[in-house]
mmCIF file of C-alpha atoms in Angstrom:
data_model
loop_
_atom_site.group_PDB
_atom_site.id
_atom_site.type_symbol
_atom_site.label_atom_id
_atom_site.label_comp_id
_atom_site.label_asym_id
_atom_site.label_seq_id
_atom_site.Cartn_x
_atom_site.Cartn_y
_atom_site.Cartn_z
ATOM 1 C CA ASP A 1258 44.169 -14.655 29.195
ATOM 2 C CA VAL A 1259 44.839 -11.092 30.111
ATOM 3 C CA LYS A 1260 48.733 -10.101 30.149
ATOM 4 C CA VAL A 1261 49.820 -7.084 32.135
ATOM 5 C CA THR A 1262 53.663 -6.863 31.634
ATOM 6 C CA GLN A 1263 55.925 -4.592 33.907
ATOM 7 C CA SER A 1264 59.232 -4.019 32.226
ATOM 8 C CA SER A 1265 61.440 -4.689 35.318
ATOM 9 C CA ARG A 1266 60.840 -7.152 38.355
ATOM 10 C CA TYR A 1267 63.463 -5.378 40.514
ATOM 11 C CA LEU A 1268 65.151 -1.950 39.887
ATOM 12 C CA VAL A 1269 67.626 -0.145 42.029
ATOM 13 C CA LYS A 1270 68.174 3.568 41.410
ATOM 14 C CA ARG A 1271 69.893 6.401 43.325
ATOM 15 C CA THR A 1272 68.404 9.434 44.919
ATOM 16 C CA GLY A 1273 67.670 12.423 42.592
ATOM 17 C CA GLU A 1274 67.418 10.149 39.597
ATOM 18 C CA LYS A 1275 64.526 10.238 37.094
ATOM 19 C CA VAL A 1276 63.071 6.912 37.071
ATOM 20 C CA PHE A 1277 60.541 5.402 34.620
ATOM 21 C CA LEU A 1278 58.426 2.419 35.181
ATOM 22 C CA GLU A 1279 56.726 0.804 32.165
ATOM 23 C CA CYS A 1280 53.584 -1.204 31.898
ATOM 24 C CA VAL A 1281 52.150 -2.801 28.846
ATOM 25 C CA GLN A 1282 48.721 -4.866 28.690
ATOM 26 C CA ASP A 1283 47.643 -6.889 25.614
ATOM 27 C CA MET A 1284 43.819 -6.717 25.984
ATOM 28 C CA ASP A 1285 42.967 -3.299 24.590
ATOM 29 C CA HIS A 1286 41.762 -2.137 28.067
ATOM 30 C CA GLU A 1287 40.651 1.347 28.409
ATOM 31 C CA ASN A 1288 41.591 1.791 32.030
ATOM 32 C CA MET A 1289 45.213 1.309 33.457
ATOM 33 C CA PHE A 1290 46.395 1.955 37.086
ATOM 34 C CA TRP A 1291 49.480 2.397 39.130
ATOM 35 C CA TYR A 1292 49.631 1.404 42.772
ATOM 36 C CA ARG A 1293 52.186 1.122 45.363
ATOM 37 C CA GLN A 1294 52.159 -1.619 47.849
ATOM 38 C CA ASP A 1295 53.910 -0.962 51.468
ATOM 39 C CA PRO A 1296 53.902 -3.436 54.515
ATOM 40 C CA GLY A 1297 51.018 -2.223 56.787
ATOM 41 C CA LEU A 1298 49.630 0.347 54.474
ATOM 42 C CA GLY A 1299 48.171 -2.065 51.682
ATOM 43 C CA LEU A 1300 47.520 -0.833 48.065
ATOM 44 C CA ARG A 1301 47.514 2.760 47.508
ATOM 45 C CA LEU A 1302 46.517 4.249 44.202
ATOM 46 C CA ILE A 1303 48.953 6.609 42.666
ATOM 47 C CA TYR A 1304 47.529 7.424 39.029
ATOM 48 C CA PHE A 1305 45.115 5.976 36.743
ATOM 49 C CA SER A 1306 44.000 6.426 33.344
ATOM 50 C CA TYR A 1307 40.749 5.738 31.496
ATOM 51 C CA ASP A 1308 41.718 6.811 28.021
ATOM 52 C CA VAL A 1309 44.829 7.678 25.969
ATOM 53 C CA LYS A 1310 46.224 10.881 26.993
ATOM 54 C CA MET A 1311 43.800 11.175 29.960
ATOM 55 C CA LYS A 1312 45.075 10.788 33.640
ATOM 56 C CA GLU A 1313 43.641 11.353 36.845
ATOM 57 C CA LYS A 1314 45.238 11.562 40.414
ATOM 58 C CA GLY A 1315 44.914 8.772 42.798
ATOM 59 C CA ASP A 1316 45.316 8.975 46.647
ATOM 60 C CA ILE A 1317 49.211 9.452 46.656
ATOM 61 C CA PRO A 1318 50.247 11.338 43.449
ATOM 62 C CA GLU A 1319 52.927 13.663 44.957
ATOM 63 C CA GLY A 1320 56.306 12.918 43.570
ATOM 64 C CA TYR A 1321 55.068 10.914 40.491
ATOM 65 C CA SER A 1322 53.861 11.742 36.995
ATOM 66 C CA VAL A 1323 52.303 9.527 34.490
ATOM 67 C CA SER A 1324 52.182 9.237 30.669
ATOM 68 C CA ARG A 1325 49.662 7.268 28.339
ATOM 69 C CA GLU A 1326 50.452 8.121 24.746
ATOM 70 C CA LYS A 1327 49.178 4.671 23.362
ATOM 71 C CA LYS A 1328 46.340 2.612 24.710
ATOM 72 C CA GLU A 1329 48.504 -0.388 25.728
ATOM 73 C CA ARG A 1330 51.152 1.385 27.489
ATOM 74 C CA PHE A 1331 51.038 3.375 30.854
ATOM 75 C CA SER A 1332 54.364 4.853 32.210
ATOM 76 C CA LEU A 1333 54.916 5.956 35.731
ATOM 77 C CA ILE A 1334 57.649 8.580 36.255
ATOM 78 C CA LEU A 1335 59.343 9.387 39.370
ATOM 79 C CA GLU A 1336 60.657 13.023 38.674
ATOM 80 C CA SER A 1337 63.444 12.937 41.306
ATOM 81 C CA ALA A 1338 63.594 9.805 43.199
ATOM 82 C CA SER A 1339 63.699 9.802 46.842
ATOM 83 C CA THR A 1340 64.398 7.024 49.382
ATOM 84 C CA ASN A 1341 60.708 7.133 50.745
ATOM 85 C CA GLN A 1342 59.700 5.999 47.176
ATOM 86 C CA THR A 1343 61.229 2.472 47.835
ATOM 87 C CA SER A 1344 58.357 -0.016 47.288
ATOM 88 C CA MET A 1345 56.654 -2.403 45.460
ATOM 89 C CA TYR A 1346 54.894 -0.908 42.380
ATOM 90 C CA LEU A 1347 51.950 -2.645 40.738
ATOM 91 C CA CYS A 1348 50.265 -1.844 37.370
ATOM 92 C CA ALA A 1349 46.744 -2.978 36.441
ATOM 93 C CA SER A 1350 44.264 -2.584 33.627
ATOM 94 C CA SER A 1351 40.524 -3.129 33.118
ATOM 95 C CA PRO A 1352 37.906 -2.812 30.323
ATOM 96 C CA GLY A 1353 35.544 0.005 30.072
ATOM 97 C CA THR A 1354 33.750 1.797 32.652
ATOM 98 C CA GLY A 1355 31.414 0.739 35.418
ATOM 99 C CA GLY A 1356 32.695 -1.108 38.620
ATOM 100 C CA PHE A 1357 31.766 -4.755 37.267
ATOM 101 C CA GLN A 1358 34.784 -5.217 35.843
ATOM 102 C CA PRO A 1359 38.030 -6.661 37.807
ATOM 103 C CA GLN A 1360 41.398 -5.220 37.286
ATOM 104 C CA HIS A 1361 44.240 -7.409 36.141
ATOM 105 C CA PHE A 1362 47.620 -7.010 37.597
ATOM 106 C CA GLY A 1363 51.307 -7.337 36.483
ATOM 107 C CA ASP A 1364 53.866 -9.116 38.549
ATOM 108 C CA GLY A 1365 55.089 -5.891 40.054
ATOM 109 C CA THR A 1366 58.408 -3.882 40.147
ATOM 110 C CA ARG A 1367 60.294 -3.865 43.326
ATOM 111 C CA LEU A 1368 62.137 -0.747 43.436
ATOM 112 C CA SER A 1369 64.919 0.288 45.725
ATOM 113 C CA ILE A 1370 66.077 3.981 45.923
ATOM 114 C CA LEU A 1371 69.462 4.389 47.547
ATOM 115 C CA ALA B 926 31.680 6.203 50.468
ATOM 116 C CA GLN B 927 32.676 2.665 49.931
ATOM 117 C CA SER B 928 34.988 0.769 52.517
ATOM 118 C CA VAL B 929 36.262 -2.773 53.239
ATOM 119 C CA THR B 930 37.229 -4.321 56.417
ATOM 120 C CA GLN B 931 39.095 -7.476 56.577
ATOM 121 C CA LEU B 932 38.415 -8.708 60.048
ATOM 122 C CA ASP B 933 41.441 -11.041 60.601
ATOM 123 C CA SER B 934 45.274 -9.747 59.708
ATOM 124 C CA HIS B 935 46.412 -13.211 60.076
ATOM 125 C CA VAL B 936 44.691 -16.753 59.576
ATOM 126 C CA SER B 937 46.533 -19.894 60.488
ATOM 127 C CA VAL B 938 45.056 -23.433 59.539
ATOM 128 C CA SER B 939 46.223 -26.903 59.166
ATOM 129 C CA GLU B 940 46.366 -28.443 55.690
ATOM 130 C CA GLY B 941 43.448 -30.352 54.884
ATOM 131 C CA THR B 942 41.130 -28.230 57.181
ATOM 132 C CA PRO B 943 38.568 -25.497 56.114
ATOM 133 C CA VAL B 944 39.624 -22.019 55.395
ATOM 134 C CA LEU B 945 37.511 -18.884 56.504
ATOM 135 C CA LEU B 946 38.681 -15.382 55.518
ATOM 136 C CA ARG B 947 36.181 -12.773 56.701
ATOM 137 C CA CYS B 948 35.297 -9.541 54.739
ATOM 138 C CA ASN B 949 32.687 -6.687 55.745
ATOM 139 C CA TYR B 950 32.050 -3.803 53.227
ATOM 140 C CA SER B 951 30.246 -0.702 53.125
ATOM 141 C CA SER B 952 28.947 0.731 50.056
ATOM 142 C CA SER B 953 26.142 3.319 49.059
ATOM 143 C CA TYR B 954 25.410 1.485 45.582
ATOM 144 C CA SER B 955 25.099 -2.297 44.892
ATOM 145 C CA PRO B 956 28.504 -3.063 44.929
ATOM 146 C CA SER B 957 30.633 -5.356 42.712
ATOM 147 C CA LEU B 958 33.009 -7.461 45.125
ATOM 148 C CA PHE B 959 36.193 -9.317 44.438
ATOM 149 C CA TRP B 960 38.740 -11.596 46.125
ATOM 150 C CA TYR B 961 42.180 -11.482 45.232
ATOM 151 C CA VAL B 962 45.205 -13.474 46.008
ATOM 152 C CA GLN B 963 48.889 -12.358 46.145
ATOM 153 C CA HIS B 964 51.595 -15.004 46.553
ATOM 154 C CA PRO B 965 55.280 -13.538 47.804
ATOM 155 C CA ASN B 966 56.805 -11.207 45.138
ATOM 156 C CA LYS B 967 54.043 -11.578 42.692
ATOM 157 C CA GLY B 968 51.092 -9.391 41.609
ATOM 158 C CA LEU B 969 47.574 -9.860 42.508
ATOM 159 C CA GLN B 970 45.574 -12.582 40.898
ATOM 160 C CA LEU B 971 41.706 -12.507 40.733
ATOM 161 C CA LEU B 972 40.192 -15.426 42.789
ATOM 162 C CA LEU B 973 36.345 -14.674 42.212
ATOM 163 C CA LYS B 974 34.107 -11.810 41.531
ATOM 164 C CA TYR B 975 30.526 -10.893 42.724
ATOM 165 C CA THR B 976 28.404 -8.753 40.239
ATOM 166 C CA SER B 977 24.877 -9.053 41.386
ATOM 167 C CA ALA B 978 23.965 -12.349 39.922
ATOM 168 C CA ALA B 979 24.224 -15.611 42.146
ATOM 169 C CA THR B 980 25.120 -14.821 45.668
ATOM 170 C CA LEU B 981 27.129 -17.991 46.175
ATOM 171 C CA VAL B 982 30.292 -17.364 43.779
ATOM 172 C CA LYS B 983 32.645 -20.090 42.784
ATOM 173 C CA GLY B 984 36.160 -19.025 41.848
ATOM 174 C CA ILE B 985 39.607 -20.634 41.155
ATOM 175 C CA ASN B 986 41.408 -23.289 43.322
ATOM 176 C CA GLY B 987 38.320 -24.391 45.179
ATOM 177 C CA PHE B 988 37.591 -21.270 46.590
ATOM 178 C CA GLU B 989 34.078 -19.744 46.947
ATOM 179 C CA ALA B 990 32.380 -16.614 48.664
ATOM 180 C CA GLU B 991 28.956 -15.822 49.572
ATOM 181 C CA PHE B 992 27.325 -12.343 49.321
ATOM 182 C CA LYS B 993 25.086 -11.553 52.176
ATOM 183 C CA LYS B 994 23.351 -8.111 51.673
ATOM 184 C CA SER B 995 21.762 -8.267 55.151
ATOM 185 C CA GLU B 996 25.115 -8.833 56.880
ATOM 186 C CA THR B 997 27.096 -6.668 54.339
ATOM 187 C CA SER B 998 29.607 -9.592 54.438
ATOM 188 C CA PHE B 999 31.527 -11.221 51.633
ATOM 189 C CA HIS B 1000 33.481 -14.151 53.309
ATOM 190 C CA LEU B 1001 35.832 -16.375 51.348
ATOM 191 C CA THR B 1002 35.876 -20.065 51.859
ATOM 192 C CA LYS B 1003 37.564 -23.296 50.936
ATOM 193 C CA PRO B 1004 36.655 -26.703 52.309
ATOM 194 C CA SER B 1005 40.212 -28.104 52.532
ATOM 195 C CA ALA B 1006 43.376 -25.977 52.580
ATOM 196 C CA HIS B 1007 46.319 -26.882 50.684
ATOM 197 C CA MET B 1008 50.064 -25.901 51.483
ATOM 198 C CA SER B 1009 50.037 -23.720 48.064
ATOM 199 C CA ASP B 1010 47.022 -21.747 49.391
ATOM 200 C CA ALA B 1011 49.572 -19.865 51.736
ATOM 201 C CA ALA B 1012 49.402 -16.359 50.455
ATOM 202 C CA GLU B 1013 47.924 -13.051 51.094
ATOM 203 C CA TYR B 1014 44.335 -12.331 50.393
ATOM 204 C CA PHE B 1015 42.556 -9.053 49.612
ATOM 205 C CA CYS B 1016 38.730 -8.382 49.650
ATOM 206 C CA VAL B 1017 37.868 -5.475 47.224
ATOM 207 C CA VAL B 1018 34.793 -3.404 46.476
ATOM 208 C CA SER B 1019 34.067 -1.477 43.426
ATOM 209 C CA PRO B 1020 31.693 1.409 43.376
ATOM 210 C CA TYR B 1021 29.408 0.505 40.455
ATOM 211 C CA MET B 1022 28.737 4.074 39.327
ATOM 212 C CA GLU B 1023 32.061 5.610 39.002
ATOM 213 C CA TYR B 1024 33.941 5.912 35.870
ATOM 214 C CA GLY B 1025 37.512 4.594 35.621
ATOM 215 C CA ASN B 1026 36.677 1.521 37.801
ATOM 216 C CA LYS B 1027 38.595 2.615 40.904
ATOM 217 C CA LEU B 1028 38.919 -0.261 43.533
ATOM 218 C CA VAL B 1029 38.683 -0.130 47.244
ATOM 219 C CA PHE B 1030 41.138 -2.669 48.875
ATOM 220 C CA GLY B 1031 40.969 -4.260 52.179
ATOM 221 C CA ALA B 1032 44.183 -4.297 54.189
ATOM 222 C CA GLY B 1033 44.644 -7.972 53.494
ATOM 223 C CA THR B 1034 44.812 -11.275 55.440
ATOM 224 C CA ILE B 1035 47.726 -13.480 55.451
ATOM 225 C CA LEU B 1036 46.795 -17.105 55.385
ATOM 226 C CA ARG B 1037 49.270 -19.562 56.853
ATOM 227 C CA VAL B 1038 48.924 -23.268 56.102
ATOM 228 C CA LYS B 1039 50.634 -25.664 58.558
ATOM 229 C CA SER B 1040 51.617 -29.198 57.666
#
């Protein structure tokens, strides 16, 4: 089974802090994704990566950056955390290109910015 | 452009009765379609996928979905609901030709199962 592991289930940070969310997958997948999930807004794509050191903006990249130095690891960075970034963050991965491959999700990180 | 409409935001059924969660999609290409389930404070788990093979797709936990191209629908069904099925369900479409395998999510349907 594919395993996508997010480093923290719950995280509390203060406004202005630089926050790192880490995600690791164990299936040698090319594609990795970061989403945020908010009540009433569903899942929104922040960034994705289809190869090491490659990244593409999703629908809501403002206030975030990402890093993919190794194939198995995809990091989401909140440069200067704000209260409106309080949310559930989900990481996912999938193999190859083409739309027939489902994404596999981690259990999420519930982030609170105080 | 691709889009997904889940026709019900909430569905309530009694334990042991059938479940129907409705999904319509719009896609320029022949799409791939998925159903995911999310239990509280957990990530999304793949229930089943349609990738242009058989139109009736069987998934985990007794769920199945039928792809109907003429109706642009991909409804999720289960013959008999169990209390453990209470969760949020997402219908998802994938644009086949795009690189990077981006997905388009429906807004979700919350399934409540009454004892």
